PDB file of C-alpha atoms in Angstrom:
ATOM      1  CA  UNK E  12      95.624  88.023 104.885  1.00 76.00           C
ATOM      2  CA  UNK E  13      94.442  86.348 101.600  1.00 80.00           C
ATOM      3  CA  UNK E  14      95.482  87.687  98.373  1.00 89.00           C
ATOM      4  CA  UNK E  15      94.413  86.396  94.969  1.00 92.00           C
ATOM      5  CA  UNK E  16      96.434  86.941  92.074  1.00 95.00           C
ATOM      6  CA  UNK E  17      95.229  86.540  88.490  1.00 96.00           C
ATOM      7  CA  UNK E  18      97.969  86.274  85.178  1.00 96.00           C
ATOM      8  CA  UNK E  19      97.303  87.384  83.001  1.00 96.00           C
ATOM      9  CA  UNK E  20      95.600  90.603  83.793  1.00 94.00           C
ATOM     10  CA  UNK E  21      94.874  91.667  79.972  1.00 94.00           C
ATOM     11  CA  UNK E  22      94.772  89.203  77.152  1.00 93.00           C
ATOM     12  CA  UNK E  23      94.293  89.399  73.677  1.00 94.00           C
ATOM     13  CA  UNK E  24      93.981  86.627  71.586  1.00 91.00           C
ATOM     14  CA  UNK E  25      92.700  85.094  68.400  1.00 93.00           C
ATOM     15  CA  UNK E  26      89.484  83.223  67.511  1.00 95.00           C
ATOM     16  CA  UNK E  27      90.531  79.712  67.429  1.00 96.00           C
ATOM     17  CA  UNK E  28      93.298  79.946  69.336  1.00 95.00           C
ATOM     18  CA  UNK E  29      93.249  78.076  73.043  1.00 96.00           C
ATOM     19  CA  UNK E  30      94.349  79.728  76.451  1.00 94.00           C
ATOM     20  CA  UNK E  31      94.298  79.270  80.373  1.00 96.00           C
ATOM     21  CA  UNK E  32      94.160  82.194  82.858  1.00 97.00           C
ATOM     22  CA  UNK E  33      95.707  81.475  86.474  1.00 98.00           C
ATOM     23  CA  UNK E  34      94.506  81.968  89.495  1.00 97.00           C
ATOM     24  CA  UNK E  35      96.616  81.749  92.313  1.00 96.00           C
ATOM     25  CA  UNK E  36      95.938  82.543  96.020  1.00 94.00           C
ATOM     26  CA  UNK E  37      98.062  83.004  99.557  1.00 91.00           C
ATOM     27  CA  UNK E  38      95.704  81.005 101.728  1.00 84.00           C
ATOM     28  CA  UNK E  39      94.544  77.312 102.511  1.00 79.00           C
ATOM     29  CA  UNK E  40      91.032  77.438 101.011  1.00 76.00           C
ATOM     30  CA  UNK E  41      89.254  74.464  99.039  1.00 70.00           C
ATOM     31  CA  UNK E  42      86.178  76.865  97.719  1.00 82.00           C
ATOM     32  CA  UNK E  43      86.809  78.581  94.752  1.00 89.00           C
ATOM     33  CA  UNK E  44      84.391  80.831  92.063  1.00 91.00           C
ATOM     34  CA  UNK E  45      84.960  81.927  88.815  1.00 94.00           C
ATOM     35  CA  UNK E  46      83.003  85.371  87.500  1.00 94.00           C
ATOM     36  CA  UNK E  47      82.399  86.136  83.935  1.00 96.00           C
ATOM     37  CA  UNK E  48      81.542  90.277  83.624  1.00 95.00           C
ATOM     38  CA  UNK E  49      81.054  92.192  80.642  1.00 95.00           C
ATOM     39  CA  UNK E  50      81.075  95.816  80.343  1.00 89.00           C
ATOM     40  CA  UNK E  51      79.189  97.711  82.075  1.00 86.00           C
ATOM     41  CA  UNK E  52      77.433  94.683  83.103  1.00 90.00           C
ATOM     42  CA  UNK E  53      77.211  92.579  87.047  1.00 92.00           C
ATOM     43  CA  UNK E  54      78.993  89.623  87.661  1.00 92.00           C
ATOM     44  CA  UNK E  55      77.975  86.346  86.195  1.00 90.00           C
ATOM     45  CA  UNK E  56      78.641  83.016  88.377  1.00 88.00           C
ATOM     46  CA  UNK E  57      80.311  80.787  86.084  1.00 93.00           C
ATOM     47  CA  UNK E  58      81.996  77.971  88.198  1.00 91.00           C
ATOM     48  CA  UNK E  59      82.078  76.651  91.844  1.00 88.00           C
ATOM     49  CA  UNK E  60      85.045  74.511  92.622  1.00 89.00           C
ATOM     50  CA  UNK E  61      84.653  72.876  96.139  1.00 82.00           C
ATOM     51  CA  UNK E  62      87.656  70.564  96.181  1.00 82.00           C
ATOM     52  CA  UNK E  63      90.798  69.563  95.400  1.00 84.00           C
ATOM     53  CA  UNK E  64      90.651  68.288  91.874  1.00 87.00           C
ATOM     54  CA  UNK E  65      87.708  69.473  90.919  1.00 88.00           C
ATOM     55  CA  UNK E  66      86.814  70.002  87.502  1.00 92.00           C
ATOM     56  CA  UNK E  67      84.032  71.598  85.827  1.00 93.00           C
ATOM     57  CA  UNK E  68      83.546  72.284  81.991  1.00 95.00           C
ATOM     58  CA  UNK E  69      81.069  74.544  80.404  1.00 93.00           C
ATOM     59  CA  UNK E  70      81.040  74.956  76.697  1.00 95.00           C
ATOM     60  CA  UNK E  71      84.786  76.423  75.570  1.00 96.00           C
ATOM     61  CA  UNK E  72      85.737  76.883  79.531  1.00 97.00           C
ATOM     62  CA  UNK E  73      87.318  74.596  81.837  1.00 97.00           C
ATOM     63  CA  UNK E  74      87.979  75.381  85.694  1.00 97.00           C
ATOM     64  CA  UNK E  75      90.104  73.455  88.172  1.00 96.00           C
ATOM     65  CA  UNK E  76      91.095  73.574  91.514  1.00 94.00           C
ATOM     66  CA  UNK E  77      94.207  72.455  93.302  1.00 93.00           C
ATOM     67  CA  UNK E  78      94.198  72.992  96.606  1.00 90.00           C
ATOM     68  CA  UNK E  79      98.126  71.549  96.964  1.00 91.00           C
ATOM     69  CA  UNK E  80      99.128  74.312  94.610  1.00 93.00           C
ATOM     70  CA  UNK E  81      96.925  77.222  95.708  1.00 93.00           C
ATOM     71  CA  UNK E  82      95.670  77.194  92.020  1.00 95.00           C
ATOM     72  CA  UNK E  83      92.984  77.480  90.141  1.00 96.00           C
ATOM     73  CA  UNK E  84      92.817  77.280  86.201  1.00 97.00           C
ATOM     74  CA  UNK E  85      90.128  78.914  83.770  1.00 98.00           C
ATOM     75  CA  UNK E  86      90.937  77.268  80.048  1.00 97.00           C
ATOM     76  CA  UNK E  87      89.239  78.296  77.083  1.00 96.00           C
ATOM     77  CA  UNK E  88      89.364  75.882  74.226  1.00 96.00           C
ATOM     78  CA  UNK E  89      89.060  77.380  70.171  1.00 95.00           C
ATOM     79  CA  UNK E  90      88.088  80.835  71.421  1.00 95.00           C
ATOM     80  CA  UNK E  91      85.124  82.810  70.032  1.00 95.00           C
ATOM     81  CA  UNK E  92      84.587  86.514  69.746  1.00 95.00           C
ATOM     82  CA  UNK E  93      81.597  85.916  72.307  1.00 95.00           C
ATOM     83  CA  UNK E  94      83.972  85.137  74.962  1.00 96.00           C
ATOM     84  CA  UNK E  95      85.167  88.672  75.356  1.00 96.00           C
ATOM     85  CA  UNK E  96      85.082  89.865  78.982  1.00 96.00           C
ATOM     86  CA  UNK E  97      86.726  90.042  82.201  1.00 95.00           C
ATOM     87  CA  UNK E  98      87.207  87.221  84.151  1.00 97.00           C
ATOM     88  CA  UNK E  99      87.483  87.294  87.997  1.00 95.00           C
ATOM     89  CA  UNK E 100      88.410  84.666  90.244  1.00 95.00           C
ATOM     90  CA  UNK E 101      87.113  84.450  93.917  1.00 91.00           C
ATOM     91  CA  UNK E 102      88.206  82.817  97.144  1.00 88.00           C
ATOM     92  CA  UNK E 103      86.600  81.789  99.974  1.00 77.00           C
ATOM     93  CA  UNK E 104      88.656  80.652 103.136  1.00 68.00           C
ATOM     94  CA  UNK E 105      88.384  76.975 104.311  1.00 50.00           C
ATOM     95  CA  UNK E 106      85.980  76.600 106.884  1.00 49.00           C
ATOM     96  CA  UNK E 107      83.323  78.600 105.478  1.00 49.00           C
ATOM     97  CA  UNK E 108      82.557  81.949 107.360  1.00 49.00           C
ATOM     98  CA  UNK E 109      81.496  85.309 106.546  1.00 49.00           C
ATOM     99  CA  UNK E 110      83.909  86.710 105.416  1.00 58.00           C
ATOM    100  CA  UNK E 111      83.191  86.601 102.066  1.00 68.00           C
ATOM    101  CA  UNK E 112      84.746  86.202  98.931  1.00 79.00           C
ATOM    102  CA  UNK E 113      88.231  87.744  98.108  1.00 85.00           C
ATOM    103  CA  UNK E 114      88.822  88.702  94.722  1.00 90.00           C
ATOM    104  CA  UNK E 115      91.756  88.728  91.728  1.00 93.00           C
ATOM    105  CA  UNK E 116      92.110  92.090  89.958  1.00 93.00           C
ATOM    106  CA  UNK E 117      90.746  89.960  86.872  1.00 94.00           C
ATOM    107  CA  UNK E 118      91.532  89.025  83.380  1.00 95.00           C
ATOM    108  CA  UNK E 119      90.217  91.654  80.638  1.00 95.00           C
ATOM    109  CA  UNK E 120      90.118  89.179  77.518  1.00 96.00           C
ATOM    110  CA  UNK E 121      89.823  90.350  74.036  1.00 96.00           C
ATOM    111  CA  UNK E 122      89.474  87.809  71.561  1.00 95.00           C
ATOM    112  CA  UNK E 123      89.732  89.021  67.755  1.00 92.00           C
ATOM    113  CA  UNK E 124      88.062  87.315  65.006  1.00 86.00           C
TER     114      UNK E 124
ATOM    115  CA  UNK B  19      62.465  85.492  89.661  1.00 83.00           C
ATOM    116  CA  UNK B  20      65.327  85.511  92.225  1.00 80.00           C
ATOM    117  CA  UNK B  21      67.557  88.150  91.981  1.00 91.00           C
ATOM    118  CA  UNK B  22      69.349  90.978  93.472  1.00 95.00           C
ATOM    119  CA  UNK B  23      68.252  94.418  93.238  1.00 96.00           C
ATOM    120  CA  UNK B  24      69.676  98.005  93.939  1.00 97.00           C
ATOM    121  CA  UNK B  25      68.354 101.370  93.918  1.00 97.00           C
ATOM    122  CA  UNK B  26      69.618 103.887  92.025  1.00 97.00           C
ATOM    123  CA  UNK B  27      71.621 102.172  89.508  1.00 95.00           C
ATOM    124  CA  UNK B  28      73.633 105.758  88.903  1.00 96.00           C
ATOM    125  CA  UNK B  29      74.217 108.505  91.436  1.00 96.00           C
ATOM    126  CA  UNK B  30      76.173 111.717  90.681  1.00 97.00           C
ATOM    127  CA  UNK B  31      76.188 113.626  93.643  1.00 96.00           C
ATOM    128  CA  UNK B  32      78.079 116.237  95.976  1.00 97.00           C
ATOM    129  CA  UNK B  33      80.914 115.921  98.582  1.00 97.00           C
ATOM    130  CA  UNK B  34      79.253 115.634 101.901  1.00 97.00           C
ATOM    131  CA  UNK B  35      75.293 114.918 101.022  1.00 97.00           C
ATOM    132  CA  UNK B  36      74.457 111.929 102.998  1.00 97.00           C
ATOM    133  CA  UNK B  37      73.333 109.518 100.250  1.00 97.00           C
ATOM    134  CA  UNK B  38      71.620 105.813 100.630  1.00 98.00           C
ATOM    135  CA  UNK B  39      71.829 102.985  98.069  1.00 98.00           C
ATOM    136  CA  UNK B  40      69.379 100.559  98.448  1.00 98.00           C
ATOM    137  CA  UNK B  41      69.584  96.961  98.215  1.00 98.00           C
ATOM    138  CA  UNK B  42      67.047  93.874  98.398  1.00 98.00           C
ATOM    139  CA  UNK B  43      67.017  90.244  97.549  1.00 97.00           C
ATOM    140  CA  UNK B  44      63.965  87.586  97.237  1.00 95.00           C
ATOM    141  CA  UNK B  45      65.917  84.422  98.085  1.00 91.00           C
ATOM    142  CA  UNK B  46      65.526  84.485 101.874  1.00 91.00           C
ATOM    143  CA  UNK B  47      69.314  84.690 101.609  1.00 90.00           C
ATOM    144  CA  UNK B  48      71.161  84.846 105.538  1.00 88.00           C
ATOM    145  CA  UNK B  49      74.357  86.545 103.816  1.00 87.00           C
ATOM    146  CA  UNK B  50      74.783  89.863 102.273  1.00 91.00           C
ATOM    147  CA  UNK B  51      77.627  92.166 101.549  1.00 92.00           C
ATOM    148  CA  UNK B  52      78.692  95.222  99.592  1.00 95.00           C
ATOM    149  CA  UNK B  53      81.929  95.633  97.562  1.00 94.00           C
ATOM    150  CA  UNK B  54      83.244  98.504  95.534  1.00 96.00           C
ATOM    151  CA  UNK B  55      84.968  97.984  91.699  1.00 94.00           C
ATOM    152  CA  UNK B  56      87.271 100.245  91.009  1.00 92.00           C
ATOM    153  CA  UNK B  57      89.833  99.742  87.761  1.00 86.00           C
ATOM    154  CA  UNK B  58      93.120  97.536  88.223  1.00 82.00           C
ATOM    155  CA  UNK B  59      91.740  96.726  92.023  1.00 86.00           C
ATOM    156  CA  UNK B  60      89.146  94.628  91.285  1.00 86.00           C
ATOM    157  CA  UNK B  61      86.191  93.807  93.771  1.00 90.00           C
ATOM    158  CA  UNK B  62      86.838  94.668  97.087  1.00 92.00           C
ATOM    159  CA  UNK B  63      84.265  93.600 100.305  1.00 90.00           C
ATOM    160  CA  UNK B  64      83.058  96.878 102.465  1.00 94.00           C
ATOM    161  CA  UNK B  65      80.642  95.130 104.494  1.00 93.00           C
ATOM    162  CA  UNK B  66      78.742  92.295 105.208  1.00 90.00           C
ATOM    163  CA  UNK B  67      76.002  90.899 107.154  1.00 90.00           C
ATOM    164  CA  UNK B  68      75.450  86.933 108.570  1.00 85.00           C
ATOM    165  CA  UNK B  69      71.644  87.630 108.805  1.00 87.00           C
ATOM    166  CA  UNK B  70      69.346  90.218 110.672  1.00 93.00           C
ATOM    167  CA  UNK B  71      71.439  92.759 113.007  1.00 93.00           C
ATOM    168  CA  UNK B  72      74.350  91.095 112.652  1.00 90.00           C
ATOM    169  CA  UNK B  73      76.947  93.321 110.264  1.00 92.00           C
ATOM    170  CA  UNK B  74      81.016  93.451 110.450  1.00 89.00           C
ATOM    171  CA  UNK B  75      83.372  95.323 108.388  1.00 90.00           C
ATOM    172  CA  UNK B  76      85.242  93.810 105.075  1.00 87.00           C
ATOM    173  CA  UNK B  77      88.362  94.886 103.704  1.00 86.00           C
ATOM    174  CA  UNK B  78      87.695  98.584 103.077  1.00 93.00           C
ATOM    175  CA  UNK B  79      84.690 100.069 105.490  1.00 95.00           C
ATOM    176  CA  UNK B  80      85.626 103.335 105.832  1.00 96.00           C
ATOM    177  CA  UNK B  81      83.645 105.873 105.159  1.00 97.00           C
ATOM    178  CA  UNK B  82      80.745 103.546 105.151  1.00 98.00           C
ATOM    179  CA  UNK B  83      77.915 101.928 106.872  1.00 97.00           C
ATOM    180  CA  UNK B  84      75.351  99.568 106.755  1.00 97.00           C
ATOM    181  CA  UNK B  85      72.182  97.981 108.637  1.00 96.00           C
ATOM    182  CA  UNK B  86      70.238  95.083 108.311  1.00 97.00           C
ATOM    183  CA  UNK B  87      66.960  95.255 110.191  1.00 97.00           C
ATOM    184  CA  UNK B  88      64.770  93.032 107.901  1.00 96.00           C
ATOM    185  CA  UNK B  89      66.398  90.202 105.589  1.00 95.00           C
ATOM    186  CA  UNK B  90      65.722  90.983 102.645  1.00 97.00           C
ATOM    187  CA  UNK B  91      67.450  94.040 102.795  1.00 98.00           C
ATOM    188  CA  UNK B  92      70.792  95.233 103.310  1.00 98.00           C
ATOM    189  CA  UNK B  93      71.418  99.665 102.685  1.00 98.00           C
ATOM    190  CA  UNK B  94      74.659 101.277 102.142  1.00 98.00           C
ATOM    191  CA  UNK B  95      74.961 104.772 103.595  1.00 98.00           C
ATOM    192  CA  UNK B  96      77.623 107.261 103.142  1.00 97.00           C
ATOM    193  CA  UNK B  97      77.272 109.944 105.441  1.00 96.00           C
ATOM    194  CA  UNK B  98      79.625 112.200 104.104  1.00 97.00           C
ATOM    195  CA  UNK B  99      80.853 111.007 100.705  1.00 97.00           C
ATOM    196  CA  UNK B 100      83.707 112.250  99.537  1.00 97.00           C
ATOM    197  CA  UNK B 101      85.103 112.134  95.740  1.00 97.00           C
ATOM    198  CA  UNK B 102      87.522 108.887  96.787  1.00 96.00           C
ATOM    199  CA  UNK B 103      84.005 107.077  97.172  1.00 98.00           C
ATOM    200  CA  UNK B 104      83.182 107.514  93.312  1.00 97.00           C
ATOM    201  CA  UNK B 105      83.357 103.814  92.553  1.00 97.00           C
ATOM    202  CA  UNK B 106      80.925 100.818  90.968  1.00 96.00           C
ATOM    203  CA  UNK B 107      79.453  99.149  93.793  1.00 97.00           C
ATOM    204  CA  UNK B 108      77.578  95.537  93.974  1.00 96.00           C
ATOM    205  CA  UNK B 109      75.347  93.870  96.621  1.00 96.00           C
ATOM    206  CA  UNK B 110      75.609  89.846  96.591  1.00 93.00           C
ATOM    207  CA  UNK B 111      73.766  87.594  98.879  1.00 91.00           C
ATOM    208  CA  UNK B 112      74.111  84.036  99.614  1.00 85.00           C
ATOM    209  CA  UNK B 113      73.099  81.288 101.791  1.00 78.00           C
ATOM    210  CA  UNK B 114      75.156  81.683 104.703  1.00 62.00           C
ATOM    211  CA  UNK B 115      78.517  79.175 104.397  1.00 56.00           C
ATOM    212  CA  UNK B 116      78.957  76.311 106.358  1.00 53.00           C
ATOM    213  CA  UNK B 117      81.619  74.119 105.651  1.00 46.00           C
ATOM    214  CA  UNK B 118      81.682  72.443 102.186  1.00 49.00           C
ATOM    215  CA  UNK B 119      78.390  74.367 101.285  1.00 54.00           C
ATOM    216  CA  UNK B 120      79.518  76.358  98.416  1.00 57.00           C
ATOM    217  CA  UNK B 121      76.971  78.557  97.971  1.00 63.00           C
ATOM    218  CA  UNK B 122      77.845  81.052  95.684  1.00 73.00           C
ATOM    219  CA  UNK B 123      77.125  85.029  95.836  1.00 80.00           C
ATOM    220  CA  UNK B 124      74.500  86.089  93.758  1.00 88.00           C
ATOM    221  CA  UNK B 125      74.999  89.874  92.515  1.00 92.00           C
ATOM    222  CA  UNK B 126      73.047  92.626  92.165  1.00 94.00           C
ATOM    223  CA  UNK B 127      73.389  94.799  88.783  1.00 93.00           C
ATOM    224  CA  UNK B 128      75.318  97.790  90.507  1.00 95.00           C
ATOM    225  CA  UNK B 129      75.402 101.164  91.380  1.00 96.00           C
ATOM    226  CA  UNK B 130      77.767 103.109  89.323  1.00 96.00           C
ATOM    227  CA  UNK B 131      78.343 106.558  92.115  1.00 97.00           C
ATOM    228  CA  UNK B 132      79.905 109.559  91.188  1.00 97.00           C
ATOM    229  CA  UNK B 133      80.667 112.144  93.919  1.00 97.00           C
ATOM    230  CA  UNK B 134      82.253 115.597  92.539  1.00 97.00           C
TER     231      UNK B 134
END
C-alpha cells in the first residue's frame, strides 16, 4: 500500500523568510504532483515531476523529485503573504495505471507579513 | 473553456435520502474519479473510472457508487447516506496514464455535503 507523508503538516512563517515542505512516500513511483488549495477553494495543479531529478521552478516555489530517496521537495524562496494555503503532494505509482493519485494529509501554510 | 464541473456545489440533506452529485468534464478525458476531503486526512480516492463502463473502487468506496455510461460524465450516488458521509468531495479527470505520460488530474470545484 502507498502512503504519502507530508512534514510539516502546519507551518507558520514570516514574509521573507525561506522554507521547504517534504514529501515523502512508501512506494517506487517516478510521477509526482504538487497541489496548491486555498480555502474553501479546489485544487490547483502546480507541478508535475516525471523523473528522477527533476526540477521545476515557478515564481517563489521550487519542486524536486528523487526517486532514490522516495522524496519530493516543495521550497519557497522570500515568502509572501500571497502564498498562504495548503499544499498537497500526490503520487502516482510507476507504471502508470488507474489507480489514481494518492495523497499527503498536506501542509496548511501561514505566512505573516 | 476546459474544466470540471459538479452539481450541487452544497448539499445538506437527511440520513437515508438517496442523493446524486453530478459530475461532467469537456476534455474528452478517458479517466475520472471521486475523492472525499475530510480535515487531517487529506484527499482520499472513492472511485474511479478508465473510460465508458469501466469503474473500480479506490481507497474508501463504501457506501458509494458510481456509473459511467457516457464520457463526459461520471455521478456519485449515495443510496443511503449516512452522517459519516458529510465530507468535501472533488471529481478530477485526466487523460488516461500510460507510462511516463504524466497527465495530471484536473479538479472539479467540489461539493461540500452535509448529511444530519
Amino acid at each position: 500500500e502507498l502512503k504519502v507523508e507530508q512534514n510539516p503538516l502546519f507551518l507558520s512563517m514570516q514574509e521573507g523568510k525561506n522554507y521547504t515542505i517534504y514529501c515523502n512516500y512508501s512506494t517506487t513511483s517516478d510521477r509526482l504532483y504538487w497541489y496548491r488549495q486555498d480555502p474553501g477553494k479546489s485544487l490547483e495543479s502546480l507541478f508535475v515531476l516525471l523523473s528522477n531529478g527533476a526540477v521545476k521552478q515557478e515564481g517563489r516555489l521550487m519542486a524536486s523529485l528523487d526517486t532514490k530517496a522516495r522524496l519530493s521537495t516543495l521550497h519557497i524562496t522570500a515568502a509572501v503573504h500571497d502564498l498562504s494555503a495548503t499544499y498537497f503532494c500526490a503520487v502516482d505509482l510507476s507504471g502508470g495505471g488507474a489507480d489514481g493519485l494518492t495523497f499527503g494529509k498536506g501542509t496548511h501554510l501561514i505566512i505573516q507579513p | 473553456e476546459a474544466q470540471v464541473t459538479q452539481n450541487p456545489r452544497y448539499l445538506i440533506t437527511v440520513t437515508g435520502k438517496k442523493l446524486t452529485v453530478t459530475c461532467s468534464q469537456n476534455m474528452n478525458h478517458e479517466y475520472m474519479s471521486w475523492y472525499r476531503q475530510d480535515p487531517g486526512l487529506g484527499l482520499r480516492q472513492i472511485y474511479y473510472s478508465m473510460n465508458v463502463e469501466v469503474t473500480d473502487k479506490g481507497d474508501v468506496p463504501e457506501g458509494y457508487k458510481v456509473s459511467r455510461k457516457e464520457k463526459r460524465n461520471f455521478p456519485l450516488i449515495l443510496e443511503s447516506p449516512s452522517p459519516n458521509q458529510t465530507s468535501l468531495y472533488f471529481c478530477a479527470s485526466s487523460f488516461f496514464w500510460g507510462q511516463g505520460s504524466g497527465t495530471r488530474e484536473y479538479f472539479g470545484p467540489g461539493t461540500r455535503l452535509t448529511v444530519t
